[in-house]
Every structure is written in C-alpha cells, then in structure tokens.
XYZ file of C-alpha atoms in Angstrom:
678
model
C 19.231 -18.988 -2.552
C 15.504 -18.571 -3.115
C 14.306 -20.145 -6.335
C 12.645 -17.904 -8.901
C 9.546 -19.988 -9.797
C 8.765 -17.920 -12.868
C 7.196 -18.751 -16.182
C 6.127 -16.266 -18.871
C 2.417 -15.935 -19.623
C 1.907 -14.535 -23.164
C -0.334 -11.559 -23.839
C -3.162 -11.875 -26.331
C -3.607 -8.157 -26.940
C -4.509 -7.016 -30.439
C -2.322 -4.357 -32.109
C -3.201 -0.729 -31.478
C -6.153 0.363 -33.577
C -4.823 3.406 -35.420
C -4.576 5.881 -32.561
C -1.453 7.879 -31.746
C 1.312 6.011 -29.939
C 3.385 7.481 -27.144
C 7.011 7.479 -28.243
C 9.947 8.052 -25.908
C 13.517 6.863 -25.492
C 13.696 3.413 -23.931
C 10.077 2.532 -24.768
C 9.469 -1.189 -24.228
C 6.709 -3.382 -25.659
C 6.359 -6.445 -23.406
C 4.692 -9.553 -24.785
C 4.277 -11.594 -21.588
C 3.737 -11.256 -17.860
C 5.454 -13.232 -15.079
C 3.505 -16.076 -13.494
C 4.752 -17.102 -10.055
C 3.671 -19.717 -7.575
C 1.082 -18.434 -5.105
C 0.529 -19.609 -1.539
C -2.563 -19.192 0.591
C -1.347 -17.849 3.928
C -4.608 -17.002 5.691
C -8.339 -17.588 5.594
C -10.517 -14.881 7.129
C -14.073 -15.884 7.925
C -16.602 -13.876 9.956
C -17.743 -15.655 13.103
C -21.210 -17.241 13.009
C -23.788 -15.305 14.986
C -24.044 -18.129 17.504
C -20.283 -18.512 18.010
C -19.213 -18.213 21.617
C -16.329 -15.844 22.403
C -12.932 -17.527 22.447
C -14.086 -20.807 20.875
C -13.055 -21.815 17.375
C -15.651 -23.441 15.162
C -14.993 -24.839 11.686
C -16.052 -22.597 8.815
C -16.519 -23.450 5.165
C -14.360 -21.996 2.424
C -16.575 -19.849 0.238
C -16.336 -17.253 -2.497
C -13.471 -16.026 -4.652
C -12.754 -12.952 -2.523
C -8.988 -12.487 -2.519
C -6.440 -10.242 -0.843
C -3.101 -10.706 -2.584
C 0.331 -9.667 -1.348
C 2.396 -9.011 -4.449
C 2.780 -6.852 -7.516
C -0.176 -5.937 -9.736
C 1.506 -7.598 -12.724
C 1.963 -10.939 -10.977
C -1.566 -10.772 -9.555
C -2.978 -10.361 -13.075
C -0.936 -13.350 -14.239
C -2.409 -15.442 -11.409
C -5.958 -14.383 -12.293
C -5.421 -15.064 -15.993
C -3.884 -18.486 -15.320
C -6.889 -19.378 -13.155
C -9.460 -18.044 -15.658
C -10.737 -15.425 -13.211
C -12.406 -12.518 -14.988
C -13.073 -9.134 -13.429
C -16.027 -6.865 -14.215
C -14.641 -3.655 -12.763
C -11.078 -2.533 -12.056
C -10.252 0.601 -10.103
C -6.591 1.475 -9.718
C -4.991 4.328 -7.828
C -1.371 3.836 -8.945
C 1.551 6.047 -7.959
C 1.231 9.511 -9.489
C 4.965 10.028 -10.245
C 4.728 12.942 -7.835
C 8.434 12.968 -6.985
C 7.839 12.318 -3.278
C 8.103 9.537 -0.733
C 4.972 8.736 1.278
C 5.295 7.746 4.905
C 3.184 6.983 7.930
C 3.924 7.993 11.485
C 5.022 5.290 13.921
C 3.215 5.524 17.257
C 4.068 3.865 20.531
C 0.899 2.163 21.774
C 1.364 3.390 25.313
C -2.136 4.058 26.577
C -1.779 7.808 26.180
C 1.186 8.098 28.564
C 4.312 9.397 26.878
C 7.471 11.388 27.465
C 7.341 12.865 23.959
C 5.842 16.220 24.967
C 2.325 15.314 23.936
C 3.260 13.172 20.929
C 3.491 9.384 20.774
C 5.277 9.218 17.441
C 8.872 7.994 17.197
C 9.405 8.770 13.544
C 8.036 7.686 10.187
C 8.141 4.618 7.976
C 8.194 5.065 4.204
C 5.139 3.326 2.744
C 6.145 3.694 -0.880
C 8.376 5.792 -3.070
C 6.829 7.851 -5.859
C 10.104 9.135 -7.272
C 10.528 7.999 -10.867
C 12.258 8.781 -14.077
C 9.380 9.545 -16.419
C 10.332 6.831 -18.919
C 10.611 4.187 -16.194
C 7.183 5.087 -14.844
C 5.488 4.947 -18.251
C 7.069 1.583 -19.111
C 6.111 0.248 -15.688
C 2.476 1.370 -15.895
C 2.027 0.387 -19.553
C 2.985 -3.192 -18.734
C 0.437 -3.321 -15.933
C -2.327 -1.812 -18.061
C -1.695 -4.537 -20.638
C -1.981 -7.150 -17.900
C -5.215 -5.669 -16.530
C -6.783 -5.790 -19.981
C -6.177 -9.548 -19.986
C -8.425 -10.118 -16.969
C -11.348 -7.800 -17.764
C -14.639 -9.401 -18.780
C -16.317 -8.541 -22.081
C -18.466 -5.930 -20.331
C -15.691 -4.825 -17.985
C -14.499 -1.297 -17.231
C -11.381 0.236 -15.740
C -11.179 3.481 -13.759
C -7.655 4.913 -13.432
C -7.147 7.522 -10.701
C -4.499 10.133 -11.597
C -3.493 13.751 -11.127
C -1.654 16.471 -13.036
C 1.861 15.070 -12.649
C 1.797 12.483 -15.425
C -1.847 11.765 -16.188
C -1.672 13.376 -19.639
C 0.872 10.758 -20.714
C -1.130 7.926 -19.151
C -4.189 8.971 -21.170
C -2.245 8.192 -24.369
C -1.133 4.822 -22.947
C -4.748 3.980 -22.123
C -5.747 4.878 -25.677
C -3.119 2.416 -26.904
C -4.238 -0.418 -24.643
C -8.023 -0.006 -24.697
C -8.580 2.101 -27.815
C -9.755 5.677 -28.257
C -13.219 4.450 -29.201
C -13.620 2.779 -25.812
C -12.733 5.863 -23.788
C -15.910 6.648 -21.860
C -15.290 9.769 -19.782
C -12.985 11.798 -17.593
C -14.272 12.317 -14.057
C -13.087 15.350 -12.112
C -12.926 14.744 -8.365
C -12.750 18.123 -6.634
C -11.825 17.126 -3.102
C -11.486 20.586 -1.512
C -8.648 22.091 0.484
C -9.325 23.942 3.731
C -5.766 25.266 3.898
C -4.657 28.462 2.197
C -1.016 27.426 2.410
C -0.900 26.160 -1.147
C -1.972 29.564 -2.476
C 1.244 31.187 -1.257
C 3.227 29.756 -4.178
C 1.674 32.244 -6.581
C -0.154 29.493 -8.452
C -3.782 28.486 -8.484
C -4.598 26.056 -5.692
C -4.747 22.472 -6.936
C -7.781 20.763 -5.471
C -8.760 18.008 -7.876
C -7.710 14.641 -9.265
C -9.168 13.025 -12.336
C -10.318 9.496 -13.029
C -10.169 8.102 -16.565
C -12.855 5.570 -17.486
C -12.335 3.033 -20.278
C -14.360 -0.043 -21.196
C -13.666 -3.257 -23.057
C -16.660 -2.346 -25.211
C -18.282 1.082 -25.350
C -21.689 -0.386 -26.189
C -21.605 -3.312 -23.729
C -20.338 -1.477 -20.661
C -22.281 -1.276 -17.422
C -23.186 2.250 -16.332
C -25.964 2.454 -13.793
C -27.941 5.607 -13.140
C -26.948 7.473 -9.998
C -28.758 10.515 -8.649
C -27.554 12.936 -6.005
C -30.004 14.299 -3.428
C -31.368 17.814 -3.859
C -29.972 20.454 -1.543
C -32.395 22.051 0.897
C -32.015 25.364 -0.935
C -32.995 23.690 -4.214
C -36.012 22.062 -2.582
C -37.135 25.352 -1.061
C -36.806 27.127 -4.412
C -38.443 24.531 -6.661
C -40.742 22.384 -4.512
C -42.597 25.280 -2.925
C -46.040 23.729 -2.581
C -47.476 21.202 -0.144
C -50.666 19.201 -0.737
C -53.231 18.150 1.860
C -51.192 15.024 2.677
C -48.053 17.004 3.395
C -46.274 16.026 0.176
C -44.091 18.696 -1.380
C -44.428 19.302 -5.105
C -43.816 21.713 -7.921
C -45.803 22.645 -11.002
C -44.304 22.475 -14.471
C -45.917 23.573 -17.722
C -46.027 20.829 -20.345
C -47.382 20.633 -23.884
C -49.910 17.879 -24.472
C -50.372 15.662 -27.514
C -53.060 18.065 -28.706
C -50.572 20.935 -28.697
C -52.160 22.669 -25.716
C -50.201 23.627 -22.597
C -51.110 22.201 -19.184
C -49.712 22.232 -15.647
C -48.024 19.032 -14.462
C -47.428 18.230 -10.798
C -44.054 16.690 -9.855
C -43.808 15.379 -6.285
C -40.523 15.618 -4.399
C -40.763 12.038 -3.127
C -41.123 10.783 -6.715
C -38.151 12.763 -8.029
C -34.910 10.749 -8.226
C -32.610 13.709 -7.645
C -29.875 15.340 -9.705
C -28.273 13.036 -12.310
C -24.611 12.354 -11.568
C -22.268 14.354 -13.794
C -18.553 13.973 -14.507
C -17.627 16.646 -11.938
C -17.789 15.349 -8.357
C -17.637 18.027 -5.688
C -19.583 16.359 -2.891
C -16.922 13.873 -1.706
C -14.120 15.275 0.424
C -10.646 13.884 0.784
C -10.182 11.934 4.021
C -7.957 14.667 5.418
C -10.223 17.613 4.583
C -11.295 19.719 7.560
C -15.083 19.321 8.045
C -15.208 22.757 9.676
C -14.374 24.324 6.316
C -16.519 22.155 4.084
C -19.685 20.138 4.160
C -20.160 17.019 2.093
C -20.024 13.250 1.981
C -16.881 11.584 3.241
C -15.873 14.208 5.813
C -16.417 11.888 8.782
C -14.726 8.839 7.283
C -12.273 7.012 9.491
C -8.579 7.639 8.936
C -6.676 4.369 8.607
C -3.276 6.082 8.981
C -2.570 5.580 5.274
C -1.098 8.667 3.628
C -2.726 8.408 0.197
C -6.016 6.987 1.459
C -9.044 7.605 -0.763
C -12.530 8.110 0.711
C -14.771 5.081 0.791
C -17.575 7.337 -0.455
C -15.601 8.000 -3.641
C -14.879 4.403 -4.601
C -18.311 3.281 -3.399
C -19.828 5.521 -6.056
C -17.695 3.851 -8.737
C -18.708 0.394 -7.496
C -22.403 1.276 -7.775
C -21.952 3.091 -11.075
C -20.050 0.416 -13.002
C -21.021 -2.960 -11.523
C -24.011 -4.964 -10.349
C -24.436 -7.178 -7.274
C -22.598 -10.481 -7.638
C -20.010 -9.075 -10.042
C -16.273 -9.082 -9.322
C -14.452 -5.839 -8.517
C -10.658 -5.521 -8.355
C -8.309 -2.914 -6.913
C -4.724 -3.846 -7.774
C -3.055 -0.985 -5.853
C -5.393 -1.341 -2.897
C -3.613 0.854 -0.322
C -5.891 1.036 2.713
C -8.578 -1.069 1.003
C -11.583 1.248 0.502
C -12.575 -0.346 -2.821
C -12.590 -3.892 -1.451
C -14.627 -2.806 1.578
C -17.091 -0.937 -0.650
C -17.446 -3.950 -2.938
C -18.184 -6.166 0.070
C -20.775 -3.756 1.473
C -22.573 -3.540 -1.889
C -22.711 -7.291 -2.489
C -19.870 -7.548 -5.001
C -17.004 -10.000 -4.954
C -13.612 -8.378 -4.525
C -9.974 -8.898 -5.400
C -7.475 -6.581 -3.713
C -3.725 -6.512 -4.223
C -0.738 -4.510 -3.034
C 3.000 -5.077 -2.949
C 3.479 -3.376 0.438
C 2.918 -5.396 3.597
C 1.543 -2.335 5.452
C -1.172 -1.908 2.812
C -2.064 -5.604 2.937
C -2.260 -5.521 6.738
C -4.436 -2.396 6.761
C -6.777 -3.839 4.134
C -6.931 -7.205 5.885
C -7.933 -5.649 9.206
C -10.439 -3.331 7.563
C -12.123 -6.161 5.659
C -12.195 -8.375 8.750
C -13.821 -5.573 10.748
C -16.447 -5.252 7.989
C -17.300 -8.960 8.320
C -15.928 -9.992 4.917
C -14.947 -13.550 4.020
C -11.727 -13.814 2.005
C -8.414 -15.580 1.473
C -5.001 -13.939 1.762
C -2.535 -15.076 -0.912
C 1.218 -14.449 -1.073
C 2.803 -14.320 -4.518
C 6.077 -16.236 -4.269
C 8.190 -14.072 -6.552
C 11.453 -15.162 -4.933
C 12.170 -11.805 -3.277
C 11.900 -11.213 0.439
C 10.832 -7.613 0.939
C 11.735 -5.436 3.886
C 8.106 -4.290 4.429
C 7.729 -2.695 0.987
C 9.823 -1.942 -2.119
C 10.756 1.576 -0.977
C 12.254 0.415 2.323
C 13.841 -2.619 0.676
C 15.616 -0.417 -1.866
C 16.846 1.840 0.916
C 18.364 -1.193 2.640
C 19.733 -3.092 -0.366
C 22.664 -0.800 -1.018
C 23.791 -1.114 2.587
C 24.692 -4.691 1.626
C 27.118 -3.461 -1.050
C 30.397 -2.777 0.720
C 31.704 0.718 0.019
C 28.561 1.872 -1.806
C 28.236 5.599 -2.512
C 25.197 7.461 -3.819
C 24.998 8.946 -7.309
C 25.282 12.410 -5.765
C 28.487 11.518 -3.947
C 30.020 10.173 -7.172
C 28.506 12.890 -9.391
C 26.747 10.313 -11.564
C 23.756 10.910 -13.802
C 20.146 10.218 -12.820
C 20.210 6.828 -14.556
C 22.615 5.326 -12.024
C 21.710 4.378 -8.450
C 25.232 4.915 -7.148
C 28.492 3.051 -7.311
C 31.790 2.009 -5.804
C 34.543 4.632 -5.587
C 37.995 3.863 -6.942
C 41.367 5.558 -7.030
C 41.979 8.963 -8.631
C 38.294 9.850 -8.943
C 37.327 6.684 -10.787
C 34.299 4.512 -9.943
C 32.194 1.472 -10.792
C 28.599 2.630 -11.438
C 25.785 0.410 -10.156
C 22.335 0.051 -11.718
C 19.617 -1.769 -9.811
C 16.827 -3.356 -11.849
C 13.685 -2.522 -9.855
C 12.071 -5.096 -7.606
C 9.056 -5.107 -9.916
C 11.132 -5.274 -13.107
C 12.646 -8.212 -15.003
C 15.970 -7.950 -16.785
C 14.996 -8.843 -20.347
C 17.060 -8.586 -23.562
C 15.169 -5.393 -24.459
C 15.812 -3.799 -21.058
C 19.469 -4.838 -21.178
C 19.833 -3.049 -24.523
C 18.523 0.148 -22.892
C 21.079 -0.223 -20.099
C 23.904 -0.919 -22.552
C 23.237 2.357 -24.363
C 23.805 4.166 -21.054
C 26.940 2.100 -20.439
C 28.398 2.994 -23.842
C 28.181 6.663 -22.893
C 30.475 6.032 -19.911
C 33.388 5.525 -22.302
C 33.375 9.252 -23.079
C 34.245 10.434 -19.562
C 36.954 7.763 -19.091
C 36.304 7.510 -15.336
C 34.503 4.166 -15.084
C 36.420 1.003 -14.206
C 33.449 -1.260 -14.934
C 29.711 -1.550 -14.342
C 27.602 -3.692 -12.038
C 23.928 -4.519 -12.706
C 21.976 -5.933 -9.751
C 18.698 -7.659 -10.596
C 15.853 -9.235 -8.662
C 14.429 -11.108 -11.663
C 15.811 -11.888 -15.116
C 14.916 -13.826 -18.219
C 16.763 -17.122 -18.299
C 18.459 -16.050 -21.537
C 20.030 -12.974 -19.914
C 23.037 -14.392 -18.076
C 26.658 -13.246 -17.863
C 27.587 -14.997 -21.113
C 24.726 -13.248 -22.921
C 25.850 -9.845 -21.610
C 29.452 -10.457 -22.657
C 28.302 -11.531 -26.124
C 26.137 -8.421 -26.622
C 29.053 -6.175 -25.634
C 31.446 -7.944 -28.014
C 28.939 -7.683 -30.862
C 28.427 -3.960 -30.302
C 32.123 -3.108 -30.196
C 31.225 0.114 -28.344
C 32.879 -0.442 -24.972
C 35.747 -2.226 -23.279
C 34.132 -1.917 -19.854
C 33.387 -5.117 -17.979
C 29.681 -5.404 -17.101
C 29.008 -7.697 -14.138
C 25.590 -9.191 -13.380
C 24.738 -9.741 -9.710
C 21.619 -11.348 -8.236
C 19.827 -9.659 -5.369
C 19.301 -13.067 -3.817
C 23.055 -13.589 -3.771
C 23.404 -10.401 -1.756
C 20.613 -11.444 0.601
C 22.066 -14.927 1.062
C 25.386 -13.419 2.135
C 24.305 -10.412 4.199
C 20.514 -10.382 4.234
C 20.279 -11.515 7.851
C 21.186 -7.981 8.875
C 17.970 -6.734 7.231
C 15.654 -9.251 8.833
C 16.636 -9.396 12.512
C 13.589 -11.037 14.129
C 11.516 -9.747 17.014
C 11.097 -11.856 20.140
C 8.454 -12.411 22.807
C 8.185 -14.019 26.221
C 4.796 -15.730 26.626
C 3.480 -17.631 29.653
C 0.683 -20.215 29.621
C -1.025 -21.667 32.699
C -4.256 -23.407 33.646
C -6.717 -20.864 35.015
C -9.655 -23.268 35.540
C -10.629 -26.668 34.155
C -10.561 -26.482 30.366
C -9.264 -22.896 30.332
C -5.738 -21.553 29.873
C -4.516 -18.080 30.752
C -2.055 -16.716 28.199
C 0.092 -13.701 29.046
C 2.499 -11.753 26.865
C 5.073 -10.882 29.501
C 7.677 -9.264 27.295
C 8.154 -8.151 23.705
C 11.268 -6.808 22.011
C 12.041 -5.528 18.514
C 15.680 -4.860 17.551
C 14.546 -2.694 14.646
C 12.258 -0.525 16.785
C 14.932 -0.246 19.481
C 17.307 1.143 16.845
C 14.528 3.429 15.567
C 13.902 4.832 19.049
C 17.640 5.254 19.696
C 17.904 7.219 16.449
C 14.913 9.343 17.448
C 16.423 10.073 20.871
C 19.751 10.992 19.315
C 18.197 13.467 16.881
C 15.910 15.025 19.497
C 18.763 15.233 21.990
C 20.990 17.080 19.525
C 18.136 19.423 18.680
C 17.568 20.229 22.358
C 21.285 20.898 22.883
C 21.200 23.310 19.959
C 18.157 25.028 21.481
C 19.992 25.411 24.798
C 23.046 26.957 23.109
C 20.816 29.428 21.277
C 19.008 30.176 24.536
C 22.337 30.893 26.314
C 23.275 33.335 23.547
C 19.866 35.001 23.853
C 20.318 35.312 27.629
C 23.629 37.087 27.136
C 22.098 39.517 24.702
C 19.140 40.111 27.024
C 21.366 40.864 30.023
C 23.283 43.434 27.995
C 20.041 45.103 26.998
C 18.599 44.871 30.473
C 15.692 42.692 29.364
C 14.187 39.899 31.430
C 15.707 36.452 30.642
C 13.520 34.155 28.570
C 12.181 30.890 29.945
C 14.756 28.114 29.366
C 13.802 25.355 26.920
C 12.159 22.267 28.380
C 14.444 19.441 29.415
C 14.676 16.605 26.918
C 13.351 13.259 28.146
C 14.478 10.376 25.947
C 11.960 7.725 24.989
C 12.456 4.476 26.862
C 10.957 1.092 26.120
C 9.070 -0.287 29.116
C 9.966 -3.579 30.778
C 7.113 -5.361 28.997
C 7.550 -3.646 25.622
C 3.825 -3.974 24.910
C 3.795 -0.441 23.503
C 5.741 -1.836 20.509
C 2.846 -4.114 19.494
C 0.143 -3.007 17.066
C -1.919 -6.199 17.086
C -2.098 -9.761 18.362
C -4.002 -12.600 16.689
C -4.562 -16.206 17.738
C -4.906 -19.314 15.578
C -6.236 -22.324 17.487
C -6.980 -24.483 14.428
C -3.323 -25.389 13.731
C -4.081 -26.594 10.218
C -1.598 -29.044 8.770
C -1.106 -26.911 5.631
C 0.049 -23.976 7.748
C -2.754 -21.631 6.633
C -3.452 -19.089 9.344
C -7.045 -18.882 10.608
C -7.484 -16.130 13.139
C -10.022 -16.401 15.927
C -11.979 -13.136 15.507
C -13.064 -13.140 19.147
C -9.441 -13.052 20.293
C -8.060 -10.447 17.897
C -6.509 -7.602 19.856
C -5.572 -4.421 17.980
C -4.203 -1.358 19.718
C -5.132 2.163 18.741
C -2.584 5.004 18.639
C -3.223 5.636 22.345
C -4.098 2.122 23.510
C -1.946 -0.866 24.334
C -2.843 -4.438 23.521
C -4.341 -6.247 26.496
C -1.546 -8.794 26.738
C -3.747 -11.177 28.780
C -6.093 -13.747 27.213
C -8.131 -16.834 28.114
C -8.233 -19.754 25.649
C -9.996 -23.100 25.602
C -6.839 -24.891 24.467
C -3.120 -24.849 25.157
C -2.303 -25.579 21.506
C -2.255 -22.340 19.551
C -0.183 -19.892 17.563
C 0.137 -16.151 18.188
C 0.829 -13.674 15.393
C 2.481 -10.503 16.645
C 2.546 -7.378 14.477
C 4.715 -4.538 15.684
C 4.063 -0.847 15.117
C 6.306 -0.813 12.030
C 4.335 -3.665 10.437
C 6.746 -6.561 11.030
C 5.109 -9.855 11.944
C 6.276 -13.081 13.523
C 4.501 -16.161 14.827
C 4.917 -17.707 18.273
C 3.890 -21.383 18.385
C 3.011 -23.055 21.692
C 3.572 -26.509 20.182
C 7.164 -25.954 19.035
C 10.151 -27.205 21.061
C 11.810 -24.738 23.378
C 14.704 -22.792 21.847
C 18.094 -23.267 23.465
C 18.427 -21.369 26.732
C 14.690 -20.921 27.282
C 13.112 -21.812 30.640
C 12.117 -25.439 31.001
C 8.524 -26.219 30.112
C 6.332 -27.625 32.861
C 4.473 -30.733 31.747
C 1.267 -30.017 33.670
C 1.385 -26.272 32.911
C 0.165 -25.697 36.458
C 2.620 -22.816 36.768
C 3.427 -20.127 34.243
C 5.682 -21.366 31.458
C 7.676 -18.819 29.557
C 9.146 -19.225 26.108
C 11.140 -16.778 24.085
C 10.542 -16.847 20.354
C 12.715 -15.274 17.731
C 11.181 -16.717 14.594
C 9.785 -14.188 12.163
C 6.955 -14.886 9.755
C 5.461 -12.872 6.940
C-alpha cells in the first residue's frame, strides 16, 4: 500500500470582515491544507546557443520556475511551506458546467488512414465538470483560502468564470479577500461565429467574466495598458499631416489666462485607447477568423478543449505584474499563462492535476525556451491520467458495482451493490481531491440517516483516497452509536486497498522493442522497431466495433430503401461505403505522440531531456523512430497518444525472454520494455 505522507498545514486567515456569508447545506470551513512530499522528476533547460545537436552539456539549475503535477491545494501547501510568495495568480477553474471535456485521440500515421479522412480513434476525457453545487463551492472555497496564503502583500488574483456558478463564487471571494479589496469585473467577449446557439430561443452567450481581487486595494499593481487606435478612428480624428509626414489633430484648450487656444496632438505621441473592463479584441482560440478580426485569432491550438488565448492571459500578466515578479496559474490547462509570464520576463509557477495538462504545458514551455523544474506531488494516489478517468475506472474494481441510476439512488450516491429483493448497499466515494474529515463525515452521516426511511439499504460503504488520522472505522462506529439515528453498518474502505488488490488492471504498461548498434566510431544508431499499447489496442478495438455496428445498420437501412425504390420505380441509391477497420501497423509508431532522450543518467533519477533529440509527432506526422547518439547509455521516455508514459533504459538488465544482448553492440540489439513511468 502506498503511504499517505500527509501533514496538516494550518491557515492563518483572519475572520471575514463583516460582509455577507454564503450559507448552504453541508458548508465546510477548513482550517488547514494538506502538505505532501514533493519529488523533482525533471529539469528542463534550454540548450546553450553553442550546443551541438545530439550532445549533452551540463547546465546549471536556475530560477524558481516550477511546473507541478498535483492538486492546486497541495501545490499551495508546498509553496507556503517553502516560503514562496506569488505576486499574481490567475486561475481558470472548472465552471461547474455539467459537462465532461475531452480531447480527440489521433493516430500519428503520416496522413495515411483508413478512417475515411479522419485519423481520430475516439476521445479521452480530460476532466469532468459535473458537480453537485455544494460540493463545487466547498471545493473551490478551500482552494481560494489556500491561494490567499501564498499571495504577496501587493498580490492580486484573477478568477476566470462564466454564468454557471460565478455569482456564487463572487460571494466566496468576498469572504476570502474582503469586499473592500474587490477591484473589478472584466468582461471577456470572445465572439461566436456560429449561429447554432441562437436556435435555442435564448440570447447567444459569448462572454466570460474575470473577477479581480487584491490583498490590498491601495497597494496593488495595476499598470497602464493602451489599445491601438483603429484605422477608422485615426482617419476621423488625426486628419492632418505636417511637413514631416506626421499625422496630428487639433484640440481646443483653455489656457491659464482663460483664453482658448488650439493644441496639436500627434498620433505618434498618443498612447492609444485606455484599457477598459470590457475586452472585445481577443478571440477565443476556436473562433473562426473569417467571421471576426482581432487579436488571438491565429493562435496555435494545443488540442486542449478549454484552452484560453495567450493574448488574453498575456494582457493580465502585463496589467498586474512587473518584470521579475512571480506569476502562478494553479489550473494551468494548456499553459498559456506560464508561457506568457516567461515571454514577459516574469517567473512562473504552473500546476494541474491532470497528466495531459502537465504534458501539454511542459512541451509548450520547452518550445518557448523556458527553464523550469517539473515536480510531482506525492499524495499517495496513482491517477489513471486524470481524476475524471480515474473515477471512471475505480468502480470497475468494485465487484458487482451498479450505478446510481440502475439502483434508483439519489444524486448524493455514486452507486452501490445490489442485494436480494430490491435491496442494496449504497457507495459514496470521497473525491480524489477531498479528505475525509470529521466535518465531512458528519455531512455523509446525515445522508445515511435518511436511508433508514426507505428500509432498502443493507449497509453503506464509504471509499476514500485521503482521510484524517482520527477518522477510522472505530471513530465512525462511535459517531453512529452516539447519534442513535441508524442501525446500518457503515464500512470505510481505502482506495489504495482497492488498487493494491486489483489496480494492476488499470495500469497495464506499454512496451517497446528498441535496437542499438554502432554506426561509426563514437556514434550509436538507435531504432524504435516496435511499440505496443494494450490500452490503445482496446480503444481501437472498441472503435472498430462501434463503427462496424453503425455500418451494418446503414446497410440494413439502405436495403430497405432499395426495396421501397424498386416498388416506386426509382433508381437505386448508391450503397454505403464499405467499412475498413483500423489496424495497428507492424511497428506501432502511429501510437506514439513523443519520444525524449536522457543521456545524463543522474543518480537521483531526475529526467533531463536532450532538447536536440526530442521528437514530437503532429496529428498527421509519425515520430522518426531513428536517432543517432554519442553514447550507448541513455533512457528513452515514450508518450503515447493517450498521454501514458513509460521509460526504456538501455542500462537495465534484459527482462526474461528478451533477445540476448551483444557485448560489442556491433549488431542490432533488441530489448522489450514493459516498465511504465509517470
């Protein structure tokens, strides 16, 4: 079982200063945040300008730039414990939109495909945004408290929200930061080129809003930003041109003597239009540039569903921080804030709990030439890519599990185990980012007491990822006895216990066949001859099965149509195209998103990628699969198209059954690796 290296870190927040408090059933007031051990897993350093391709050179560790894989709450605890203060925080948390967000999974097949013009084999859920309102507000409130702990005295926070739940979050922000330190509400009107949304009979929603709070209203940083004049404005107002070709306008002014005079204002001396709280000039990444003009329309798409434009967050960086200051984005997604901070000379801290977000941000920062460390928060839970996919898999480990819908349970319950005569054992899972505390247990017990009324429950099971040490089975039994409200047995179960017993089925590793041979003196040719992913094989099989059934249905419909057409004397329609199932090639290279090499082999295990050897495939490009190194001692990090990673190590002993290794490496040597790393 994985140890839970947790210790509570107390909050030092002052009581709310007289403003209204948000009250709802199950409201929790946490007084500490969880501090976990943190491990540095990678150092990313830009190559020196004189570095030769393919040759590693030592680089110095510099700067506090951090990319953290873990929850926002735990990241704040790490920063607080290490006395790291932040001058600007931007967060784009889940919006409680009631939807799951996914990205398409593409085979990297060089543009050749049997998928009728598409190279996608399905989708992977990036994160779930389906919440009970009370759970969301408790979850976010705790993280806002934690963020307040790490802000500097002149620090600000910008919280990106929309209409779903932002009105409640505004009250939470008033509680945490104070009404007096609310600065402004920014409206981001991002545009929508599609008229589809208008068909619902409602006004088209085309804006988010960003709430700005400061630790101190008077001490905050707010730099002046001016937007350029439009050409129409220039033509209307700067009509005149002097003998040097400078455009200007004349304005009447009143002098100290009370007399009017004409003042000349030159265009090249005019700063522009002062930035207001309504931003209409930055488009969403997915806006169609044919329908709109404006900044951000040509920004690269990093295949991240909720990606925000770099132009948007860049404006916030320039508005609320100065060069050399530290900027943090604790729900970093595709990483635009960290990249913007780097480009504008700020230090950055980025964090996300999803591995796909961390990978996207890591690659984006590396491409921008940033220097940073990647840290993994050791919270004791091994995620299956991200919390949403982990939750979807967890209940498959519970034998006989049925969903709440199948058992006709209320929204509070995640599902349960069916029993005889319509009875059941409801199951409640404490979220991966939650800790089972005495206060949270009391909320759960109130729901459990209500089960007595329907007389169908045979017991209750609570599965937790983290818990306070005080909340064990004896504590639960004692609380139930003291209440006298139920005779139901409430069983506590650890997620790690489930993973220890059956977790191997979730984490079946990928494998690769790699050959290494001497190509010339001092040079080794490395070839990835074969790659296989059990998970992606199952994903493709599922895709083929669904598409095959769909095609069969189309054929049946077509046969019916033909019969009807022959009766009417019409010409038969063209038969539907034959279905061609997707097949993995012999090499399997189309399953690989990127390959990295580490030739430093540091004793502490920290990964240091050789930038000159990094090989990342685009949606229509395969990895090269062939490389030349100046050493035969190296590690390869494979990342597949679903985001899973594992490391192949040329220095490790051969696994059982692998081809024998040639001592002189004069001929290709193949090894199959099945070890998976995160």
